[in-house]
Amino acid sequence: MPDSAVTSNTDDASSHRYNALCDRAVDFVLSRKGSAPEDLLILHVFGNTGSPSLWRPLLRSVLDADPRIRFRADGQWALARDEHPDAPTDLLLDSFVAIDVETTGLRPQQQRIIEIALIRYEKGHEVRRFESLVHPQRSIPRFIADLTTITDAHVADAPAFSEIASDVIEALGDSLLVGHNVGFDISFINAELKRCEQPTLINDRLDTLGLANRLLKGLRKPNLGRVAEHLGLSATKLHRAATDASLTAEVALRLVDEAVRQGVTSLDQLRISARIEVPMPREHVGRARAQMDTKMLADIPRKPGVYLMRDAAEQV
C-alpha cells in the first residue's frame, strides 16, 4: 500500500475522532442552554482523568476549528450564534475614569509619582479631566527622564501629591477605574494617599491589559502601544500621563466592543474577562531549581515573628 494512502487513512481516523469530540462538546453546551464553563466542559468531554489544565490545549485546538462553537471572553464555551448582535457597549462601560501615572520607578513604597492624569468618560465621551505634574521630592532618574521627557526642571514648581490629594479623590469619586496594568497605577496612588493619611482606593477596576490578553488572541507583548495599533489607533507620544490615559480609554471602548461580539453581556463578565491569569508554578521543582529571584532574600526579615506578605498592588 502506498505511503500516501496510509497517511490519508490516519488523517481520516484522527479527523473522525476529533469530530466525535466536537459533537460531544456541542451536545453538552446545548444541554447547558447554550454556554458552559471551560473546566466543566473539559470534565464532560475527557472525564475526570487529571487536571483540566492538561486537557485545555487539546480542547481549544480542536474546538477552535469547529464553526458551531466558540470560546467567549468570560471563559465560557458557547454556541456560535450571535445572541446579542445589538448589545450596546455603553451599557457595559457607561461611566468610568481612565487613569495613568508616571513615576520615578516601579516600587510604590520607595518611588514616587511625577505625573498623574484622570479622565472621566460618560457614554463613550470625555466629560472631565484632571492632570498635573507632581513634585516627587527627590531627583528623577535619568532613564525615567529619557522615557517620559519629564525632568527635574519640569517638576521644580509642581505641587507635591499632598497638595493635590483632595483633587485626586474628588476626580476619582467611586467610579470604575480603567487602566493598562491598572494595578500598577492604583498601587502608586494608594501609596501616595497613605503618605497623606488619606483612605486608599477601593474602587472597582478594569484592566485593559488583561482584557487584551483574553480577547486579542495571538498578540504578543500586549503593551499599550501594541494593543492600540492592533485596534487601529495611533500610538504616539506615549509615557506621558494624559496621553496614555486618553489612549487607554479608547482602547477600553474598542475592547469592550470586541468583548460584546464574543458574547460578554455584563460588566461583571467584562471584569472577569480582564483578570490576568497568573501561571501556576511548575510541579516537582527539585533542589537548586528554585523559581524565586534570590535578590528578594536581601529584604527578608532575619528575626522570627508574624509578617504580612504583600504583592505589587499592596494586597496581602
PDB file of C-alpha atoms in Angstrom, residues 54-202:
ATOM      1  CA  LEU A  54      -3.618  19.211  30.934  1.00  0.00           C
ATOM      2  CA  TRP A  55      -6.561  18.909  28.543  1.00  0.00           C
ATOM      3  CA  ARG A  56      -7.161  22.619  27.882  1.00  0.00           C
ATOM      4  CA  PRO A  57      -4.684  22.994  24.951  1.00  0.00           C
ATOM      5  CA  LEU A  58      -6.160  19.976  23.134  1.00  0.00           C
ATOM      6  CA  LEU A  59      -9.743  21.115  23.719  1.00  0.00           C
ATOM      7  CA  ARG A  60      -9.036  24.594  22.385  1.00  0.00           C
ATOM      8  CA  SER A  61      -7.040  23.434  19.359  1.00  0.00           C
ATOM      9  CA  VAL A  62      -9.855  21.076  18.354  1.00  0.00           C
ATOM     10  CA  LEU A  63     -12.857  23.277  19.091  1.00  0.00           C
ATOM     11  CA  ASP A  64     -11.324  26.413  17.577  1.00  0.00           C
ATOM     12  CA  ALA A  65     -11.776  24.772  14.181  1.00  0.00           C
ATOM     13  CA  ASP A  66     -15.445  23.944  14.799  1.00  0.00           C
ATOM     14  CA  PRO A  67     -17.757  26.701  13.468  1.00  0.00           C
ATOM     15  CA  ARG A  68     -20.598  25.621  15.765  1.00  0.00           C
ATOM     16  CA  ILE A  69     -18.905  26.678  18.988  1.00  0.00           C
ATOM     17  CA  ARG A  70     -16.671  29.466  20.241  1.00  0.00           C
ATOM     18  CA  PHE A  71     -14.668  30.424  23.321  1.00  0.00           C
ATOM     19  CA  ARG A  72     -16.026  33.602  24.893  1.00  0.00           C
ATOM     20  CA  ALA A  73     -14.041  36.259  26.712  1.00  0.00           C
ATOM     21  CA  ASP A  74     -15.741  35.373  30.010  1.00  0.00           C
ATOM     22  CA  GLY A  75     -14.196  31.874  29.993  1.00  0.00           C
ATOM     23  CA  GLN A  76     -17.293  30.049  28.672  1.00  0.00           C
ATOM     24  CA  TRP A  77     -17.700  27.932  25.563  1.00  0.00           C
ATOM     25  CA  ALA A  78     -20.887  28.940  23.756  1.00  0.00           C
ATOM     26  CA  LEU A  79     -22.815  28.183  20.616  1.00  0.00           C
ATOM     27  CA  ALA A  80     -21.534  30.353  17.784  1.00  0.00           C
ATOM     28  CA  ARG A  81     -24.789  32.169  17.215  1.00  0.00           C
ATOM     29  CA  ASP A  82     -24.943  35.942  17.527  1.00  0.00           C
ATOM     30  CA  GLU A  83     -27.034  36.025  20.669  1.00  0.00           C
ATOM     31  CA  HIS A  84     -26.707  39.772  21.307  1.00  0.00           C
ATOM     32  CA  PRO A  85     -25.971  41.470  17.961  1.00  0.00           C
ATOM     33  CA  ASP A  86     -27.187  44.866  19.095  1.00  0.00           C
ATOM     34  CA  ALA A  87     -25.831  44.901  22.654  1.00  0.00           C
ATOM     35  CA  PRO A  88     -24.602  48.494  23.110  1.00  0.00           C
ATOM     36  CA  THR A  89     -21.114  48.997  24.530  1.00  0.00           C
ATOM     37  CA  ASP A  90     -22.192  51.875  26.759  1.00  0.00           C
ATOM     38  CA  LEU A  91     -24.353  49.508  28.820  1.00  0.00           C
ATOM     39  CA  LEU A  92     -21.151  47.744  29.854  1.00  0.00           C
ATOM     40  CA  LEU A  93     -18.837  50.742  30.130  1.00  0.00           C
ATOM     41  CA  ASP A  94     -21.292  53.568  30.661  1.00  0.00           C
ATOM     42  CA  SER A  95     -19.186  55.632  33.073  1.00  0.00           C
ATOM     43  CA  PHE A  96     -15.537  55.298  34.082  1.00  0.00           C
ATOM     44  CA  VAL A  97     -12.325  57.174  34.844  1.00  0.00           C
ATOM     45  CA  ALA A  98      -9.242  56.342  32.783  1.00  0.00           C
ATOM     46  CA  ILE A  99      -6.117  56.673  34.918  1.00  0.00           C
ATOM     47  CA  ASP A 100      -2.386  56.796  34.318  1.00  0.00           C
ATOM     48  CA  VAL A 101       0.627  57.823  36.378  1.00  0.00           C
ATOM     49  CA  GLU A 102       4.283  58.352  35.560  1.00  0.00           C
ATOM     50  CA  THR A 103       6.675  57.528  38.375  1.00  0.00           C
ATOM     51  CA  THR A 104      10.325  57.607  39.425  1.00  0.00           C
ATOM     52  CA  GLY A 105      10.461  53.790  39.435  1.00  0.00           C
ATOM     53  CA  LEU A 106       8.494  50.578  39.840  1.00  0.00           C
ATOM     54  CA  ARG A 107       8.096  50.206  43.620  1.00  0.00           C
ATOM     55  CA  PRO A 108       5.258  52.282  45.106  1.00  0.00           C
ATOM     56  CA  GLN A 109       6.648  52.154  48.637  1.00  0.00           C
ATOM     57  CA  GLN A 110      10.051  53.505  47.605  1.00  0.00           C
ATOM     58  CA  GLN A 111       9.297  55.528  44.458  1.00  0.00           C
ATOM     59  CA  ARG A 112       7.009  58.499  43.792  1.00  0.00           C
ATOM     60  CA  ILE A 113       4.529  59.834  41.244  1.00  0.00           C
ATOM     61  CA  ILE A 114       5.790  62.582  38.910  1.00  0.00           C
ATOM     62  CA  GLU A 115       2.664  62.986  36.753  1.00  0.00           C
ATOM     63  CA  ILE A 116      -0.972  61.925  37.035  1.00  0.00           C
ATOM     64  CA  ALA A 117      -3.967  62.052  34.685  1.00  0.00           C
ATOM     65  CA  LEU A 118      -7.573  61.137  35.483  1.00  0.00           C
ATOM     66  CA  ILE A 119     -10.056  61.406  32.611  1.00  0.00           C
ATOM     67  CA  ARG A 120     -13.763  60.838  33.184  1.00  0.00           C
ATOM     68  CA  TYR A 121     -15.876  59.337  30.385  1.00  0.00           C
ATOM     69  CA  GLU A 122     -19.655  59.176  30.126  1.00  0.00           C
ATOM     70  CA  LYS A 123     -21.298  57.129  27.370  1.00  0.00           C
ATOM     71  CA  GLY A 124     -18.034  56.954  25.447  1.00  0.00           C
ATOM     72  CA  HIS A 125     -17.189  60.658  25.579  1.00  0.00           C
ATOM     73  CA  GLU A 126     -14.728  62.596  27.719  1.00  0.00           C
ATOM     74  CA  VAL A 127     -16.562  64.926  30.098  1.00  0.00           C
ATOM     75  CA  ARG A 128     -13.844  65.961  32.542  1.00  0.00           C
ATOM     76  CA  ARG A 129     -10.132  65.611  33.166  1.00  0.00           C
ATOM     77  CA  PHE A 130      -7.625  66.251  35.895  1.00  0.00           C
ATOM     78  CA  GLU A 131      -3.919  66.213  35.090  1.00  0.00           C
ATOM     79  CA  SER A 132      -0.881  67.516  36.885  1.00  0.00           C
ATOM     80  CA  LEU A 133       2.845  67.200  37.179  1.00  0.00           C
ATOM     81  CA  VAL A 134       3.814  66.191  40.719  1.00  0.00           C
ATOM     82  CA  HIS A 135       6.950  67.083  42.649  1.00  0.00           C
ATOM     83  CA  PRO A 136       8.388  63.712  43.785  1.00  0.00           C
ATOM     84  CA  GLN A 137      10.540  65.284  46.499  1.00  0.00           C
ATOM     85  CA  ARG A 138      13.585  63.566  45.039  1.00  0.00           C
ATOM     86  CA  SER A 139      15.568  63.581  41.815  1.00  0.00           C
ATOM     87  CA  ILE A 140      14.109  61.931  38.734  1.00  0.00           C
ATOM     88  CA  PRO A 141      16.411  59.127  37.483  1.00  0.00           C
ATOM     89  CA  ARG A 142      17.973  59.691  34.081  1.00  0.00           C
ATOM     90  CA  PHE A 143      16.308  56.660  32.472  1.00  0.00           C
ATOM     91  CA  ILE A 144      12.892  57.874  33.652  1.00  0.00           C
ATOM     92  CA  ALA A 145      13.576  61.344  32.255  1.00  0.00           C
ATOM     93  CA  ASP A 146      14.591  59.781  28.931  1.00  0.00           C
ATOM     94  CA  LEU A 147      11.434  57.645  28.869  1.00  0.00           C
ATOM     95  CA  THR A 148       8.906  60.299  29.877  1.00  0.00           C
ATOM     96  CA  THR A 149      10.710  63.537  28.863  1.00  0.00           C
ATOM     97  CA  ILE A 150       9.915  64.784  32.410  1.00  0.00           C
ATOM     98  CA  THR A 151      12.967  66.242  34.110  1.00  0.00           C
ATOM     99  CA  ASP A 152      13.689  67.789  37.494  1.00  0.00           C
ATOM    100  CA  ALA A 153      13.238  71.201  35.894  1.00  0.00           C
ATOM    101  CA  HIS A 154       9.699  70.317  34.789  1.00  0.00           C
ATOM    102  CA  VAL A 155       8.589  69.405  38.310  1.00  0.00           C
ATOM    103  CA  ALA A 156      10.541  72.081  40.173  1.00  0.00           C
ATOM    104  CA  ASP A 157       7.422  74.232  40.655  1.00  0.00           C
ATOM    105  CA  ALA A 158       4.884  71.373  40.557  1.00  0.00           C
ATOM    106  CA  PRO A 159       2.745  70.651  43.625  1.00  0.00           C
ATOM    107  CA  ALA A 160       3.564  67.785  45.960  1.00  0.00           C
ATOM    108  CA  PHE A 161       1.000  64.991  45.905  1.00  0.00           C
ATOM    109  CA  SER A 162      -0.309  66.087  49.302  1.00  0.00           C
ATOM    110  CA  GLU A 163      -1.331  69.413  47.722  1.00  0.00           C
ATOM    111  CA  ILE A 164      -3.491  67.748  45.062  1.00  0.00           C
ATOM    112  CA  ALA A 165      -4.719  64.726  47.054  1.00  0.00           C
ATOM    113  CA  SER A 166      -8.191  66.195  47.575  1.00  0.00           C
ATOM    114  CA  ASP A 167      -8.476  66.959  43.835  1.00  0.00           C
ATOM    115  CA  VAL A 168      -7.462  63.393  43.005  1.00  0.00           C
ATOM    116  CA  ILE A 169     -10.015  61.937  45.406  1.00  0.00           C
ATOM    117  CA  GLU A 170     -12.754  64.166  44.004  1.00  0.00           C
ATOM    118  CA  ALA A 171     -11.862  63.342  40.393  1.00  0.00           C
ATOM    119  CA  LEU A 172     -11.966  59.607  41.073  1.00  0.00           C
ATOM    120  CA  GLY A 173     -15.068  59.507  43.273  1.00  0.00           C
ATOM    121  CA  ASP A 174     -16.467  55.997  43.432  1.00  0.00           C
ATOM    122  CA  SER A 175     -16.102  55.427  39.676  1.00  0.00           C
ATOM    123  CA  LEU A 176     -14.904  52.360  37.846  1.00  0.00           C
ATOM    124  CA  LEU A 177     -11.162  52.846  37.226  1.00  0.00           C
ATOM    125  CA  VAL A 178      -9.766  51.809  33.845  1.00  0.00           C
ATOM    126  CA  GLY A 179      -6.061  51.482  33.142  1.00  0.00           C
ATOM    127  CA  HIS A 180      -3.480  49.431  31.268  1.00  0.00           C
ATOM    128  CA  ASN A 181      -1.976  47.285  34.019  1.00  0.00           C
ATOM    129  CA  VAL A 182      -4.260  49.305  36.258  1.00  0.00           C
ATOM    130  CA  GLY A 183      -3.000  47.677  39.452  1.00  0.00           C
ATOM    131  CA  PHE A 184       0.321  49.470  38.972  1.00  0.00           C
ATOM    132  CA  ASP A 185      -1.301  52.916  38.789  1.00  0.00           C
ATOM    133  CA  ILE A 186      -3.622  52.252  41.713  1.00  0.00           C
ATOM    134  CA  SER A 187      -0.777  50.953  43.883  1.00  0.00           C
ATOM    135  CA  PHE A 188       1.139  54.202  43.400  1.00  0.00           C
ATOM    136  CA  ILE A 189      -1.907  56.387  44.055  1.00  0.00           C
ATOM    137  CA  ASN A 190      -2.668  54.395  47.194  1.00  0.00           C
ATOM    138  CA  ALA A 191       0.918  54.713  48.404  1.00  0.00           C
ATOM    139  CA  GLU A 192       0.737  58.484  47.971  1.00  0.00           C
ATOM    140  CA  LEU A 193      -2.654  58.625  49.730  1.00  0.00           C
ATOM    141  CA  LYS A 194      -1.238  56.679  52.662  1.00  0.00           C
ATOM    142  CA  ARG A 195       1.580  59.207  52.994  1.00  0.00           C
ATOM    143  CA  CYS A 196      -1.104  61.910  53.191  1.00  0.00           C
ATOM    144  CA  GLU A 197      -3.041  59.876  55.779  1.00  0.00           C
ATOM    145  CA  GLN A 198      -5.970  59.598  53.355  1.00  0.00           C
ATOM    146  CA  PRO A 199      -8.110  56.471  52.785  1.00  0.00           C
ATOM    147  CA  THR A 200      -6.871  54.259  49.957  1.00  0.00           C
ATOM    148  CA  LEU A 201      -8.942  53.469  46.870  1.00  0.00           C
ATOM    149  CA  ILE A 202     -11.446  50.620  46.922  1.00  0.00           C
TER     150      ILE A 202
END
